[in-house]
PDB file of C-alpha atoms and ligand atoms in Angstrom:
ATOM      1  CA  MET V 795      -2.395  15.905   4.595  1.00  0.00           C
ATOM      2  CA  LYS V 796       1.169  14.317   5.004  1.00  0.00           C
ATOM      3  CA  TYR V 797       0.107  10.881   5.632  1.00  0.00           C
ATOM      4  CA  SER V 798      -2.527   8.699   4.347  1.00  0.00           C
ATOM      5  CA  LEU V 799      -3.720   4.984   4.541  1.00  0.00           C
ATOM      6  CA  PRO V 800      -1.675   2.779   2.331  1.00  0.00           C
ATOM      7  CA  GLU V 801      -3.298   0.095   0.001  1.00  0.00           C
ATOM      8  CA  LEU V 802      -3.170  -3.388   1.931  1.00  0.00           C
ATOM      9  CA  ARG V 803      -0.745  -5.897  -0.036  1.00  0.00           C
ATOM     10  CA  TYR V 804      -3.958  -8.559  -0.217  1.00  0.00           C
ATOM     11  CA  PRO V 805      -7.587  -8.707  -0.442  1.00  0.00           C
ATOM     12  CA  ALA V 806      -9.382  -7.369   2.877  1.00  0.00           C
ATOM     13  CA  GLU V 807     -11.284 -10.944   2.974  1.00  0.00           C
ATOM     14  CA  SER V 808      -8.281 -12.931   2.131  1.00  0.00           C
ATOM     15  CA  LEU V 809      -6.844 -13.605   5.781  1.00  0.00           C
ATOM     16  CA  ALA V 810     -10.200 -15.294   7.001  1.00  0.00           C
ATOM     17  CA  PRO V 811     -10.685 -17.302   9.043  1.00  0.00           C
ATOM     18  CA  VAL V 812      -7.637 -16.357  11.082  1.00  0.00           C
ATOM     19  CA  MET V 813      -8.521 -12.618  10.802  1.00  0.00           C
ATOM     20  CA  SER V 814     -12.014 -11.698   9.266  1.00  0.00           C
ATOM     21  CA  ARG V 815     -12.982  -9.252   6.633  1.00  0.00           C
ATOM     22  CA  GLU V 816     -14.739  -7.306   9.490  1.00  0.00           C
ATOM     23  CA  THR V 817     -11.577  -7.259  11.687  1.00  0.00           C
ATOM     24  CA  ILE V 818      -9.680  -5.814   8.741  1.00  0.00           C
ATOM     25  CA  ASP V 819     -12.317  -3.393   8.006  1.00  0.00           C
ATOM     26  CA  TYR V 820     -12.233  -2.073  11.770  1.00  0.00           C
ATOM     27  CA  HIS V 821      -8.723  -2.695  12.551  1.00  0.00           C
ATOM     28  CA  TYR V 822      -7.096  -1.498   9.411  1.00  0.00           C
ATOM     29  CA  GLY V 823      -9.803   0.708   7.807  1.00  0.00           C
ATOM     30  CA  LYS V 824     -10.883   2.614  11.065  1.00  0.00           C
ATOM     31  CA  HIS V 825      -8.496   2.328  13.843  1.00  0.00           C
ATOM     32  CA  LEU V 826      -5.425   2.813  11.681  1.00  0.00           C
ATOM     33  CA  GLN V 827      -7.271   5.566   9.718  1.00  0.00           C
ATOM     34  CA  THR V 828      -7.865   7.199  13.114  1.00  0.00           C
ATOM     35  CA  TYR V 829      -4.252   7.231  14.192  1.00  0.00           C
ATOM     36  CA  ILE V 830      -3.161   8.614  10.615  1.00  0.00           C
ATOM     37  CA  ASP V 831      -5.950  11.280  11.057  1.00  0.00           C
ATOM     38  CA  ASN V 832      -4.798  12.340  14.478  1.00  0.00           C
ATOM     39  CA  LEU V 833      -1.164  12.378  13.343  1.00  0.00           C
ATOM     40  CA  ASN V 834      -1.785  14.805  10.424  1.00  0.00           C
ATOM     41  CA  ARG V 835      -3.732  17.092  12.616  1.00  0.00           C
ATOM     42  CA  MET V 836      -1.353  17.104  15.449  1.00  0.00           C
ATOM     43  CA  ILE V 837       2.096  17.613  13.326  1.00  0.00           C
ATOM     44  CA  GLU V 838       0.439  20.559  11.467  1.00  0.00           C
ATOM     45  CA  GLY V 839       2.616  23.635  11.877  1.00  0.00           C
ATOM     46  CA  THR V 840       5.156  21.716  13.809  1.00  0.00           C
ATOM     47  CA  GLU V 841       8.855  20.428  12.972  1.00  0.00           C
ATOM     48  CA  TYR V 842       7.444  16.869  12.582  1.00  0.00           C
ATOM     49  CA  GLU V 843       5.578  17.955   9.260  1.00  0.00           C
ATOM     50  CA  ASP V 844       9.140  17.864   7.500  1.00  0.00           C
ATOM     51  CA  MET V 845      10.331  14.629   9.460  1.00  0.00           C
ATOM     52  CA  SER V 846       9.973  11.192   8.380  1.00  0.00           C
ATOM     53  CA  LEU V 847       7.649   8.763  10.130  1.00  0.00           C
ATOM     54  CA  GLU V 848      10.612   6.932  11.566  1.00  0.00           C
ATOM     55  CA  GLU V 849      12.414  10.008  12.717  1.00  0.00           C
ATOM     56  CA  THR V 850       8.991  11.200  14.338  1.00  0.00           C
ATOM     57  CA  VAL V 851       8.455   7.974  16.153  1.00  0.00           C
ATOM     58  CA  CYS V 852      12.178   8.314  17.380  1.00  0.00           C
ATOM     59  CA  LYS V 853      12.008  11.813  18.392  1.00  0.00           C
ATOM     60  CA  ALA V 854       8.452  12.630  19.576  1.00  0.00           C
ATOM     61  CA  ASP V 855       6.762  11.943  22.647  1.00  0.00           C
ATOM     62  CA  GLY V 856       3.239  12.420  24.248  1.00  0.00           C
ATOM     63  CA  GLY V 857       0.202  12.292  21.587  1.00  0.00           C
ATOM     64  CA  ILE V 858       2.402  12.856  18.652  1.00  0.00           C
ATOM     65  CA  PHE V 859       4.630   9.822  19.633  1.00  0.00           C
ATOM     66  CA  ASN V 860       1.578   7.741  20.243  1.00  0.00           C
ATOM     67  CA  ASN V 861      -0.215   8.340  16.894  1.00  0.00           C
ATOM     68  CA  ALA V 862       3.122   8.258  14.922  1.00  0.00           C
ATOM     69  CA  ALA V 863       4.044   4.941  16.379  1.00  0.00           C
ATOM     70  CA  GLN V 864       0.504   3.561  16.155  1.00  0.00           C
ATOM     71  CA  THR V 865       0.637   4.357  12.620  1.00  0.00           C
ATOM     72  CA  TRP V 866       4.098   2.931  11.913  1.00  0.00           C
ATOM     73  CA  ASN V 867       3.328  -0.303  14.090  1.00  0.00           C
ATOM     74  CA  HIS V 868       0.259  -0.917  12.339  1.00  0.00           C
ATOM     75  CA  ILE V 869       1.689  -0.686   8.744  1.00  0.00           C
ATOM     76  CA  PHE V 870       4.480  -2.777   9.693  1.00  0.00           C
ATOM     77  CA  PHE V 871       2.072  -5.463  11.084  1.00  0.00           C
ATOM     78  CA  PHE V 872      -0.317  -5.548   8.271  1.00  0.00           C
ATOM     79  CA  ASP V 873       2.732  -5.836   5.907  1.00  0.00           C
ATOM     80  CA  SER V 874       4.201  -9.031   7.763  1.00  0.00           C
ATOM     81  CA  LEU V 875       0.788 -10.880   6.917  1.00  0.00           C
ATOM     82  CA  THR V 876      -0.140 -12.754   3.629  1.00  0.00           C
ATOM     83  CA  ALA V 877      -3.041 -15.078   2.460  1.00  0.00           C
ATOM     84  CA  ASP V 878      -0.524 -17.319   0.790  1.00  0.00           C
ATOM     85  CA  ARG V 879      -0.070 -19.774   3.724  1.00  0.00           C
ATOM     86  CA  LYS V 880       3.722 -19.595   3.281  1.00  0.00           C
ATOM     87  CA  VAL V 881       6.112 -22.411   4.522  1.00  0.00           C
ATOM     88  CA  MET V 882       9.197 -20.998   6.381  1.00  0.00           C
ATOM     89  CA  PRO V 883      12.565 -20.553   4.282  1.00  0.00           C
ATOM     90  CA  ALA V 884      15.142 -22.804   5.317  1.00  0.00           C
ATOM     91  CA  GLU V 885      17.675 -19.766   5.804  1.00  0.00           C
ATOM     92  CA  LEU V 886      15.227 -18.105   8.057  1.00  0.00           C
ATOM     93  CA  GLU V 887      14.768 -21.473  10.035  1.00  0.00           C
ATOM     94  CA  VAL V 888      18.576 -21.487  10.686  1.00  0.00           C
ATOM     95  CA  ILE V 889      18.542 -18.153  11.857  1.00  0.00           C
ATOM     96  CA  LEU V 890      15.725 -18.776  14.281  1.00  0.00           C
ATOM     97  CA  LYS V 891      17.474 -21.927  15.345  1.00  0.00           C
ATOM     98  CA  ASP V 892      20.710 -19.940  16.075  1.00  0.00           C
ATOM     99  CA  ASN V 893      18.788 -17.323  18.400  1.00  0.00           C
ATOM    100  CA  PHE V 894      16.165 -19.282  19.960  1.00  0.00           C
ATOM    101  CA  GLY V 895      17.170 -22.961  19.767  1.00  0.00           C
ATOM    102  CA  SER V 896      14.583 -23.870  16.923  1.00  0.00           C
ATOM    103  CA  ALA V 897      11.859 -21.990  14.870  1.00  0.00           C
ATOM    104  CA  GLU V 898       9.257 -23.936  17.006  1.00  0.00           C
ATOM    105  CA  ASN V 899      10.723 -22.422  20.213  1.00  0.00           C
ATOM    106  CA  PHE V 900      10.876 -19.042  18.866  1.00  0.00           C
ATOM    107  CA  LYS V 901       7.030 -19.087  18.163  1.00  0.00           C
ATOM    108  CA  LYS V 902       6.502 -20.544  21.606  1.00  0.00           C
ATOM    109  CA  GLU V 903       8.468 -17.964  23.158  1.00  0.00           C
ATOM    110  CA  PHE V 904       6.996 -15.049  20.982  1.00  0.00           C
ATOM    111  CA  SER V 905       3.362 -16.420  21.907  1.00  0.00           C
ATOM    112  CA  SER V 906       3.764 -16.347  25.575  1.00  0.00           C
ATOM    113  CA  ALA V 907       5.313 -13.050  25.233  1.00  0.00           C
ATOM    114  CA  CYS V 908       2.080 -12.209  23.762  1.00  0.00           C
ATOM    115  CA  THR V 909      -0.229 -13.680  26.223  1.00  0.00           C
ATOM    116  CA  GLY V 910       2.037 -12.408  28.896  1.00  0.00           C
ATOM    117  CA  LEU V 911       1.776  -8.660  27.966  1.00  0.00           C
ATOM    118  CA  PHE V 912      -0.521  -7.008  30.617  1.00  0.00           C
ATOM    119  CA  GLY V 913      -2.946  -4.498  28.842  1.00  0.00           C
ATOM    120  CA  SER V 914      -2.770  -3.060  25.490  1.00  0.00           C
ATOM    121  CA  GLY V 915       0.526  -3.336  23.401  1.00  0.00           C
ATOM    122  CA  TRP V 916       2.895  -4.930  20.872  1.00  0.00           C
ATOM    123  CA  VAL V 917       5.235  -7.918  20.932  1.00  0.00           C
ATOM    124  CA  TRP V 918       8.467  -7.344  18.737  1.00  0.00           C
ATOM    125  CA  LEU V 919      11.112  -9.436  17.084  1.00  0.00           C
ATOM    126  CA  ALA V 920      13.934  -7.015  16.958  1.00  0.00           C
ATOM    127  CA  MET V 921      17.775  -7.114  16.275  1.00  0.00           C
ATOM    128  CA  ASN V 922      20.179  -5.547  18.402  1.00  0.00           C
ATOM    129  CA  SER V 923      23.545  -3.796  17.057  1.00  0.00           C
ATOM    130  CA  GLU V 924      25.312  -7.121  17.446  1.00  0.00           C
ATOM    131  CA  GLY V 925      22.869  -8.811  14.943  1.00  0.00           C
ATOM    132  CA  LYS V 926      21.360 -10.616  17.657  1.00  0.00           C
ATOM    133  CA  LEU V 927      17.538 -11.219  17.744  1.00  0.00           C
ATOM    134  CA  GLY V 928      15.288 -10.834  20.686  1.00  0.00           C
ATOM    135  CA  ILE V 929      11.550 -10.829  21.663  1.00  0.00           C
ATOM    136  CA  TYR V 930      10.549  -7.282  23.378  1.00  0.00           C
ATOM    137  CA  LYS V 931       7.185  -6.481  24.935  1.00  0.00           C
ATOM    138  CA  GLU V 932       6.104  -2.909  24.431  1.00  0.00           C
ATOM    139  CA  SER V 933       3.174  -1.227  26.155  1.00  0.00           C
ATOM    140  CA  ASN V 934       0.590   0.832  24.265  1.00  0.00           C
ATOM    141  CA  ALA V 935       2.311   2.261  21.277  1.00  0.00           C
ATOM    142  CA  GLY V 936       5.771   1.291  22.173  1.00  0.00           C
ATOM    143  CA  ASN V 937       8.321   0.567  19.427  1.00  0.00           C
ATOM    144  CA  PRO V 938      11.954  -0.883  20.110  1.00  0.00           C
ATOM    145  CA  MET V 939      13.184   1.724  17.341  1.00  0.00           C
ATOM    146  CA  LYS V 940      13.196   4.073  20.305  1.00  0.00           C
ATOM    147  CA  SER V 941      15.787   2.107  22.093  1.00  0.00           C
ATOM    148  CA  GLY V 942      17.976   1.839  19.134  1.00  0.00           C
ATOM    149  CA  LEU V 943      16.789  -1.683  18.037  1.00  0.00           C
ATOM    150  CA  LYS V 944      15.741  -2.743  14.603  1.00  0.00           C
ATOM    151  CA  PRO V 945      12.045  -4.134  14.369  1.00  0.00           C
ATOM    152  CA  ILE V 946      11.808  -7.342  12.429  1.00  0.00           C
ATOM    153  CA  PHE V 947       8.241  -8.390  13.218  1.00  0.00           C
ATOM    154  CA  THR V 948       5.365  -7.476  15.377  1.00  0.00           C
ATOM    155  CA  VAL V 949       2.059  -8.557  16.705  1.00  0.00           C
ATOM    156  CA  ASP V 950      -0.644  -6.225  17.885  1.00  0.00           C
ATOM    157  CA  VAL V 951      -2.149  -7.442  21.065  1.00  0.00           C
ATOM    158  CA  TRP V 952      -4.692  -4.584  21.844  1.00  0.00           C
ATOM    159  CA  GLU V 953      -7.994  -6.064  22.148  1.00  0.00           C
ATOM    160  CA  HIS V 954      -9.217  -4.367  19.191  1.00  0.00           C
ATOM    161  CA  ALA V 955      -6.826  -6.656  17.130  1.00  0.00           C
ATOM    162  CA  TYR V 956      -8.741  -9.837  18.137  1.00  0.00           C
ATOM    163  CA  TYR V 957     -11.870  -8.987  19.769  1.00  0.00           C
ATOM    164  CA  ILE V 958     -14.172  -9.502  16.849  1.00  0.00           C
ATOM    165  CA  ASP V 959     -12.760 -12.956  15.923  1.00  0.00           C
ATOM    166  CA  TYR V 960     -11.877 -14.244  19.088  1.00  0.00           C
ATOM    167  CA  ARG V 961     -13.661 -12.168  21.754  1.00  0.00           C
ATOM    168  CA  ASN V 962     -11.277 -12.421  25.016  1.00  0.00           C
ATOM    169  CA  ARG V 963      -9.195 -15.238  23.747  1.00  0.00           C
ATOM    170  CA  ARG V 964      -5.728 -13.767  23.098  1.00  0.00           C
ATOM    171  CA  ALA V 965      -4.018 -17.060  23.156  1.00  0.00           C
ATOM    172  CA  ALA V 966      -6.281 -18.267  20.436  1.00  0.00           C
ATOM    173  CA  TYR V 967      -5.669 -15.348  18.221  1.00  0.00           C
ATOM    174  CA  VAL V 968      -1.804 -15.438  18.539  1.00  0.00           C
ATOM    175  CA  ASP V 969      -1.799 -19.477  17.996  1.00  0.00           C
ATOM    176  CA  ALA V 970      -3.625 -18.583  14.824  1.00  0.00           C
ATOM    177  CA  ILE V 971      -1.705 -15.770  13.678  1.00  0.00           C
ATOM    178  CA  TRP V 972       1.396 -17.870  12.544  1.00  0.00           C
ATOM    179  CA  GLU V 973      -0.556 -19.244   9.853  1.00  0.00           C
ATOM    180  CA  ILE V 974      -0.735 -15.950   8.137  1.00  0.00           C
ATOM    181  CA  VAL V 975       2.788 -14.678   8.482  1.00  0.00           C
ATOM    182  CA  ASP V 976       4.780 -13.600   5.688  1.00  0.00           C
ATOM    183  CA  TRP V 977       8.026 -15.431   6.392  1.00  0.00           C
ATOM    184  CA  ASP V 978       9.596 -14.053   3.249  1.00  0.00           C
ATOM    185  CA  VAL V 979       9.069 -10.577   4.424  1.00  0.00           C
ATOM    186  CA  ILE V 980      10.719 -11.300   8.024  1.00  0.00           C
ATOM    187  CA  LEU V 981      13.643 -12.952   6.160  1.00  0.00           C
ATOM    188  CA  ARG V 982      14.063 -10.028   3.931  1.00  0.00           C
ATOM    189  CA  ARG V 983      13.999  -7.422   6.956  1.00  0.00           C
ATOM    190  CA  ILE V 984      16.638  -9.659   8.586  1.00  0.00           C
ATOM    191  CA  ARG V 985      18.880  -9.321   5.795  1.00  0.00           C
ATOM    192  CA  GLN V 986      18.236  -5.566   5.490  1.00  0.00           C
ATOM    193  CA  ALA V 987      19.015  -5.014   9.123  1.00  0.00           C
ATOM    194  CA  LYS V 988      22.433  -6.798   9.151  1.00  0.00           C
TER     195      LYS V 988
HETATM  196 MN1   MN Q 468      -4.044  -2.190  16.509  1.00  0.00          MN
END
């Protein structure tokens, strides 16, 4: 098996009440595991067996793309979260101010993209080739890497991401998620993308 479920960086119960242990058990432990299992099965004996996950996301289509991108997107999403209730670093505040007017306005625009995305998908903060940050809505397994952008942060807005804790209230889930974002990780990714 080429791919396996990575260890979470935090205890499964530590994001509660924003994200419950039950959501982590199902979303991380079962949904993500299924994408990984499907991907391993589908790439067997194909050229994708020798490619990195990023390369597979960029080159594949159909079922291999869907499962590779869902694998990449989920690992990236869960890596962006923390139980430590972090304060946004001043350097990141300045970057968000330059790109979105203010950090608060970034959150507002990102949240409204999350509630405005119809159906299943992902909302992304990504950097273009000029170093400019933007908010991008992608349906289903979509990933802005495929369009040459560099992903910085994402929120999963598939119903399975919030239905256990928030039922149908996607807006409440998105409002709450800001409490568990690891701003240090976001800043590190911006520095690396430049
Ligand atoms: Mn998901």
